[in-house]
PDB file of C-alpha atoms and ligand atoms in Angstrom:
ATOM      1  CA  MET A 715      -5.485 -18.964  16.714  1.00 64.00           C
ATOM      2  CA  LYS A 716      -6.162 -15.355  15.859  1.00 77.00           C
ATOM      3  CA  ASN A 717      -3.230 -13.957  13.886  1.00 91.00           C
ATOM      4  CA  LYS A 718      -2.702 -10.296  13.165  1.00 95.00           C
ATOM      5  CA  ASN A 719      -2.923  -9.099   9.571  1.00 97.00           C
ATOM      6  CA  LEU A 720       0.167  -7.972   7.712  1.00 97.00           C
ATOM      7  CA  VAL A 721      -0.629  -4.585   6.196  1.00 98.00           C
ATOM      8  CA  LEU A 722       1.576  -3.277   3.386  1.00 98.00           C
ATOM      9  CA  ILE A 723       1.835   0.480   2.939  1.00 99.00           C
ATOM     10  CA  GLY A 724       4.031   2.605   0.684  1.00 98.00           C
ATOM     11  CA  PHE A 725       4.158   4.833  -2.349  1.00 98.00           C
ATOM     12  CA  MET A 726       2.575   3.831  -5.676  1.00 98.00           C
ATOM     13  CA  GLY A 727       4.641   1.319  -7.603  1.00 98.00           C
ATOM     14  CA  CYS A 728       6.620  -0.010  -4.623  1.00 98.00           C
ATOM     15  CA  GLY A 729       5.247  -3.547  -5.115  1.00 97.00           C
ATOM     16  CA  LYS A 730       2.611  -3.816  -2.377  1.00 98.00           C
ATOM     17  CA  THR A 731       0.404  -6.018  -4.549  1.00 98.00           C
ATOM     18  CA  THR A 732       3.077  -8.316  -6.027  1.00 98.00           C
ATOM     19  CA  VAL A 733       5.044  -8.671  -2.802  1.00 98.00           C
ATOM     20  CA  GLY A 734       1.825  -9.045  -0.792  1.00 98.00           C
ATOM     21  CA  ARG A 735       0.507 -11.823  -2.992  1.00 98.00           C
ATOM     22  CA  ASN A 736       3.856 -13.617  -2.821  1.00 98.00           C
ATOM     23  CA  LEU A 737       4.068 -13.229   0.951  1.00 98.00           C
ATOM     24  CA  SER A 738       0.513 -14.450   1.518  1.00 98.00           C
ATOM     25  CA  GLY A 739       1.226 -17.607  -0.513  1.00 97.00           C
ATOM     26  CA  LEU A 740       4.301 -18.388   1.552  1.00 96.00           C
ATOM     27  CA  ILE A 741       2.710 -17.940   4.955  1.00 95.00           C
ATOM     28  CA  LYS A 742      -0.686 -19.334   3.893  1.00 96.00           C
ATOM     29  CA  TYR A 743      -2.600 -16.156   4.663  1.00 97.00           C
ATOM     30  CA  ASP A 744      -5.465 -14.806   2.548  1.00 98.00           C
ATOM     31  CA  PHE A 745      -4.583 -11.864   0.328  1.00 98.00           C
ATOM     32  CA  PHE A 746      -6.627  -8.699  -0.156  1.00 98.00           C
ATOM     33  CA  ASP A 747      -5.789  -5.772  -2.399  1.00 98.00           C
ATOM     34  CA  CYS A 748      -7.646  -2.608  -1.385  1.00 98.00           C
ATOM     35  CA  ASP A 749      -7.530  -1.013  -4.856  1.00 98.00           C
ATOM     36  CA  SER A 750      -9.117  -4.130  -6.377  1.00 98.00           C
ATOM     37  CA  LEU A 751     -11.781  -4.157  -3.653  1.00 98.00           C
ATOM     38  CA  ILE A 752     -12.548  -0.493  -4.411  1.00 98.00           C
ATOM     39  CA  GLU A 753     -12.896  -1.320  -8.112  1.00 98.00           C
ATOM     40  CA  GLN A 754     -15.171  -4.263  -7.366  1.00 98.00           C
ATOM     41  CA  LYS A 755     -17.305  -2.258  -4.953  1.00 97.00           C
ATOM     42  CA  SER A 756     -17.845   0.597  -7.398  1.00 97.00           C
ATOM     43  CA  ASN A 757     -17.719  -1.499 -10.552  1.00 97.00           C
ATOM     44  CA  MET A 758     -15.350   1.063 -12.065  1.00 97.00           C
ATOM     45  CA  SER A 759     -11.623   1.389 -12.585  1.00 98.00           C
ATOM     46  CA  ILE A 760      -9.688   3.660 -10.210  1.00 98.00           C
ATOM     47  CA  SER A 761      -8.988   6.060 -13.102  1.00 98.00           C
ATOM     48  CA  ASN A 762     -12.682   6.307 -13.953  1.00 98.00           C
ATOM     49  CA  ILE A 763     -13.627   6.933 -10.316  1.00 98.00           C
ATOM     50  CA  PHE A 764     -11.121   9.816 -10.161  1.00 98.00           C
ATOM     51  CA  ASN A 765     -12.171  11.213 -13.551  1.00 97.00           C
ATOM     52  CA  GLU A 766     -15.904  11.033 -12.985  1.00 98.00           C
ATOM     53  CA  PHE A 767     -16.283  11.703  -9.262  1.00 98.00           C
ATOM     54  CA  GLY A 768     -12.971  13.127  -8.032  1.00 98.00           C
ATOM     55  CA  GLU A 769     -10.462  12.188  -5.372  1.00 98.00           C
ATOM     56  CA  SER A 770     -12.584  12.820  -2.267  1.00 98.00           C
ATOM     57  CA  TYR A 771     -15.254  10.407  -3.531  1.00 98.00           C
ATOM     58  CA  PHE A 772     -12.506   7.838  -4.106  1.00 98.00           C
ATOM     59  CA  ARG A 773     -11.159   8.417  -0.562  1.00 98.00           C
ATOM     60  CA  ASN A 774     -14.625   7.745   0.889  1.00 98.00           C
ATOM     61  CA  ILE A 775     -14.865   4.375  -0.837  1.00 98.00           C
ATOM     62  CA  GLU A 776     -11.282   3.640   0.190  1.00 98.00           C
ATOM     63  CA  HIS A 777     -12.235   4.328   3.813  1.00 98.00           C
ATOM     64  CA  GLU A 778     -15.229   1.944   3.576  1.00 98.00           C
ATOM     65  CA  VAL A 779     -12.931  -0.774   2.234  1.00 98.00           C
ATOM     66  CA  ILE A 780     -10.396  -0.145   5.009  1.00 98.00           C
ATOM     67  CA  LYS A 781     -13.161  -0.592   7.610  1.00 98.00           C
ATOM     68  CA  GLU A 782     -14.001  -3.954   6.055  1.00 98.00           C
ATOM     69  CA  VAL A 783     -10.457  -5.312   5.762  1.00 98.00           C
ATOM     70  CA  SER A 784      -9.596  -4.172   9.285  1.00 98.00           C
ATOM     71  CA  ASP A 785     -12.035  -6.777  10.595  1.00 97.00           C
ATOM     72  CA  LEU A 786     -10.088  -9.591   8.954  1.00 97.00           C
ATOM     73  CA  GLU A 787      -7.445 -11.769  10.575  1.00 96.00           C
ATOM     74  CA  SER A 788      -4.560 -13.902   9.244  1.00 96.00           C
ATOM     75  CA  SER A 789      -4.545 -11.872   6.031  1.00 98.00           C
ATOM     76  CA  VAL A 790      -2.043  -9.905   3.994  1.00 98.00           C
ATOM     77  CA  ILE A 791      -3.561  -6.571   3.009  1.00 98.00           C
ATOM     78  CA  ALA A 792      -2.084  -4.396   0.241  1.00 98.00           C
ATOM     79  CA  THR A 793      -3.286  -0.803   0.608  1.00 98.00           C
ATOM     80  CA  GLY A 794      -3.300   2.080  -1.891  1.00 98.00           C
ATOM     81  CA  GLY A 795      -0.460   4.596  -1.579  1.00 98.00           C
ATOM     82  CA  GLY A 796      -2.776   7.330  -0.286  1.00 98.00           C
ATOM     83  CA  VAL A 797      -4.221   5.315   2.612  1.00 98.00           C
ATOM     84  CA  ILE A 798      -2.078   7.304   5.057  1.00 98.00           C
ATOM     85  CA  LYS A 799      -3.925  10.517   4.155  1.00 98.00           C
ATOM     86  CA  ASN A 800      -6.715   9.551   6.547  1.00 98.00           C
ATOM     87  CA  PRO A 801      -5.503   8.896  10.124  1.00 98.00           C
ATOM     88  CA  GLN A 802      -8.684   6.913  10.822  1.00 98.00           C
ATOM     89  CA  ASN A 803      -7.661   4.411   8.153  1.00 98.00           C
ATOM     90  CA  MET A 804      -4.404   3.833   9.953  1.00 98.00           C
ATOM     91  CA  SER A 805      -5.972   3.489  13.424  1.00 98.00           C
ATOM     92  CA  LEU A 806      -8.323   0.848  12.036  1.00 98.00           C
ATOM     93  CA  LEU A 807      -5.575  -1.069  10.221  1.00 98.00           C
ATOM     94  CA  LYS A 808      -3.260  -0.965  13.233  1.00 98.00           C
ATOM     95  CA  MET A 809      -5.882  -2.369  15.625  1.00 96.00           C
ATOM     96  CA  ASN A 810      -5.351  -5.861  14.275  1.00 95.00           C
ATOM     97  CA  GLY A 811      -2.401  -5.459  11.958  1.00 97.00           C
ATOM     98  CA  ILE A 812       1.355  -5.166  11.756  1.00 96.00           C
ATOM     99  CA  VAL A 813       2.079  -2.334   9.345  1.00 98.00           C
ATOM    100  CA  ILE A 814       4.983  -2.838   6.958  1.00 98.00           C
ATOM    101  CA  TYR A 815       6.263   0.126   4.964  1.00 98.00           C
ATOM    102  CA  LEU A 816       7.835  -0.781   1.622  1.00 98.00           C
ATOM    103  CA  LYS A 817      10.204   2.141   1.200  1.00 98.00           C
ATOM    104  CA  ASN A 818      11.181   2.897  -2.383  1.00 98.00           C
ATOM    105  CA  SER A 819      13.411   5.510  -4.028  1.00 98.00           C
ATOM    106  CA  PRO A 820      11.981   8.142  -6.406  1.00 98.00           C
ATOM    107  CA  GLU A 821      14.274   6.764  -9.147  1.00 98.00           C
ATOM    108  CA  LYS A 822      13.003   3.187  -8.893  1.00 98.00           C
ATOM    109  CA  THR A 823       9.413   4.406  -8.556  1.00 98.00           C
ATOM    110  CA  PHE A 824       9.805   6.430 -11.731  1.00 98.00           C
ATOM    111  CA  LYS A 825      11.321   3.435 -13.500  1.00 97.00           C
ATOM    112  CA  ASN A 826       8.381   1.251 -12.414  1.00 97.00           C
ATOM    113  CA  LEU A 827       5.698   3.791 -13.325  1.00 98.00           C
ATOM    114  CA  GLU A 828       7.179   5.710 -16.242  1.00 97.00           C
ATOM    115  CA  HIS A 829       4.737   4.163 -18.742  1.00 96.00           C
ATOM    116  CA  ASP A 830       1.872   3.536 -16.327  1.00 96.00           C
ATOM    117  CA  ASN A 831      -1.412   5.309 -16.941  1.00 94.00           C
ATOM    118  CA  THR A 832      -3.518   3.738 -14.198  1.00 96.00           C
ATOM    119  CA  ARG A 833      -2.436   6.134 -11.411  1.00 97.00           C
ATOM    120  CA  PRO A 834      -4.505   9.321 -11.963  1.00 97.00           C
ATOM    121  CA  ILE A 835      -2.468  11.269  -9.394  1.00 97.00           C
ATOM    122  CA  LEU A 836       0.714  10.835 -11.449  1.00 97.00           C
ATOM    123  CA  GLN A 837      -0.633  11.797 -14.867  1.00 95.00           C
ATOM    124  CA  GLU A 838       1.506  14.918 -15.195  1.00 94.00           C
ATOM    125  CA  ASP A 839       4.082  15.994 -17.783  1.00 95.00           C
ATOM    126  CA  ASP A 840       6.988  15.882 -15.338  1.00 97.00           C
ATOM    127  CA  LYS A 841       6.254  12.586 -13.637  1.00 98.00           C
ATOM    128  CA  PHE A 842       9.619  12.314 -11.891  1.00 98.00           C
ATOM    129  CA  THR A 843       9.203  15.673 -10.135  1.00 98.00           C
ATOM    130  CA  LYS A 844       5.618  14.799  -9.149  1.00 98.00           C
ATOM    131  CA  ILE A 845       6.800  11.470  -7.684  1.00 98.00           C
ATOM    132  CA  SER A 846       9.684  13.115  -5.793  1.00 98.00           C
ATOM    133  CA  LEU A 847       7.544  15.870  -4.281  1.00 98.00           C
ATOM    134  CA  LEU A 848       4.629  13.634  -3.311  1.00 98.00           C
ATOM    135  CA  MET A 849       6.974  11.038  -1.848  1.00 98.00           C
ATOM    136  CA  GLU A 850       8.698  13.697   0.253  1.00 98.00           C
ATOM    137  CA  GLU A 851       5.300  14.890   1.513  1.00 98.00           C
ATOM    138  CA  ARG A 852       4.066  11.384   2.383  1.00 98.00           C
ATOM    139  CA  GLU A 853       7.270   9.807   3.702  1.00 98.00           C
ATOM    140  CA  PRO A 854       6.860  11.088   7.302  1.00 98.00           C
ATOM    141  CA  PHE A 855       3.413   9.487   7.453  1.00 98.00           C
ATOM    142  CA  TYR A 856       4.559   6.132   6.088  1.00 98.00           C
ATOM    143  CA  ILE A 857       7.292   6.134   8.729  1.00 98.00           C
ATOM    144  CA  LYS A 858       5.003   7.291  11.533  1.00 98.00           C
ATOM    145  CA  TYR A 859       2.447   4.547  10.950  1.00 98.00           C
ATOM    146  CA  SER A 860       4.799   1.641  10.265  1.00 98.00           C
ATOM    147  CA  ASP A 861       5.974  -1.094  12.630  1.00 96.00           C
ATOM    148  CA  ILE A 862       8.528  -2.418  10.142  1.00 95.00           C
ATOM    149  CA  ILE A 863      10.350  -0.617   7.328  1.00 97.00           C
ATOM    150  CA  ILE A 864      11.714  -2.574   4.361  1.00 97.00           C
ATOM    151  CA  ASP A 865      13.932  -0.970   1.714  1.00 97.00           C
ATOM    152  CA  VAL A 866      12.581  -2.113  -1.656  1.00 98.00           C
ATOM    153  CA  SER A 867      14.746   0.095  -3.865  1.00 97.00           C
ATOM    154  CA  GLU A 868      16.851  -2.963  -4.689  1.00 96.00           C
ATOM    155  CA  GLY A 869      16.160  -6.678  -4.981  1.00 96.00           C
ATOM    156  CA  SER A 870      13.652  -8.972  -6.661  1.00 96.00           C
ATOM    157  CA  VAL A 871      10.110  -9.649  -5.415  1.00 97.00           C
ATOM    158  CA  ASN A 872      11.326 -12.924  -3.888  1.00 97.00           C
ATOM    159  CA  GLU A 873      14.263 -11.246  -2.147  1.00 97.00           C
ATOM    160  CA  ILE A 874      12.014  -8.526  -0.728  1.00 98.00           C
ATOM    161  CA  THR A 875       9.504 -11.128   0.452  1.00 98.00           C
ATOM    162  CA  GLU A 876      12.308 -13.038   2.169  1.00 97.00           C
ATOM    163  CA  LYS A 877      13.496  -9.848   3.874  1.00 96.00           C
ATOM    164  CA  ILE A 878       9.983  -9.272   5.250  1.00 96.00           C
ATOM    165  CA  LEU A 879       9.695 -12.850   6.468  1.00 95.00           C
ATOM    166  CA  LYS A 880      13.052 -12.689   8.237  1.00 94.00           C
ATOM    167  CA  ILE A 881      12.238  -9.485  10.113  1.00 92.00           C
ATOM    168  CA  TYR A 882       8.687 -10.586  10.836  1.00 87.00           C
ATOM    169  CA  SER A 883       9.708 -13.948  12.296  1.00 84.00           C
ATOM    170  CA  LYS A 884      12.429 -12.306  14.422  1.00 84.00           C
ATOM    171  CA  ARG A 885       9.769  -9.984  15.818  1.00 79.00           C
ATOM    172  CA  ALA A 886       7.370 -12.862  16.426  1.00 76.00           C
ATOM    173  CA  GLN A 887      10.060 -14.808  18.347  1.00 75.00           C
ATOM    174  CA  SER A 888      10.903 -11.877  20.590  1.00 75.00           C
ATOM    175  CA  SER A 889       7.293 -10.937  21.437  1.00 68.00           C
TER     176      SER A 889
HETATM  177  C1  LIG B1454      -3.063   6.306  -4.851  1.00 72.77           C
HETATM  178  C2  LIG B1454      -2.480   5.064  -5.016  1.00 72.77           C
HETATM  179  C3  LIG B1454      -3.081   3.996  -5.829  1.00 72.77           C
HETATM  180  C4  LIG B1454      -4.605   4.142  -5.858  1.00 72.77           C
HETATM  181  C5  LIG B1454      -4.988   5.526  -6.289  1.00 72.77           C
HETATM  182  C6  LIG B1454      -4.417   6.613  -5.387  1.00 72.77           C
HETATM  183  C7  LIG B1454      -2.333   7.341  -4.076  1.00 72.77           C
HETATM  184  O1  LIG B1454      -2.728   2.721  -5.305  1.00 72.77           O
HETATM  185  O2  LIG B1454      -5.151   3.859  -4.598  1.00 72.77           O
HETATM  186  O3  LIG B1454      -4.544   5.699  -7.621  1.00 72.77           O
HETATM  187  O4  LIG B1454      -2.930   8.364  -3.733  1.00 72.77           O
HETATM  188  O5  LIG B1454      -1.133   7.123  -3.801  1.00 72.77           O
HETATM  189  P1  LIG B1454      -1.260   2.047  -5.475  1.00 72.77           P
HETATM  190  O6  LIG B1454      -0.403   2.570  -4.373  1.00 72.77           O
HETATM  191  O7  LIG B1454      -1.536   0.599  -5.318  1.00 72.77           O
HETATM  192  O8  LIG B1454      -0.774   2.411  -6.817  1.00 72.77           O
END
């Protein structure tokens, strides 16, 4: 049977990769992480792509990867936080996917990413302000494109995964 993908979207550091991997193991879906696919495709780290070629070059590779993963089925797909910047990405992902927004608070995001240096967009002196402003700018798009919204500002990875499974199976029963 052809099952729709589960596509995780949300701001950097909200746990798309860890929760996605956990979820895929529980429901026996394959797992794909778009950032890792971008790194494999270009044979470079995300930071090096940004530093050497700039953001728009990165967004082009990201779009190529989104085209590829959108053709999958029965997979959990963790996207990068900026995937919503290109509406075409979201149309492709939504064609065969249920989009789940992992909604985080600026405080928890800051806590998760305070010492992180792998997100080029957040390498600024006042990281908390950068996170708050960018989150405010992107939030309407995460909401607009999502089918399910999960609050991840509290709870462990297992608890968040359980929350997703509960809501997802309720939806599946009623459709
Ligand atoms: C980005 C998020 C990152 C990565 C890149 C750009 C963004 O992914 O794609 O650094 O613009 O929000 P994560 O959300 O997995 O950190």
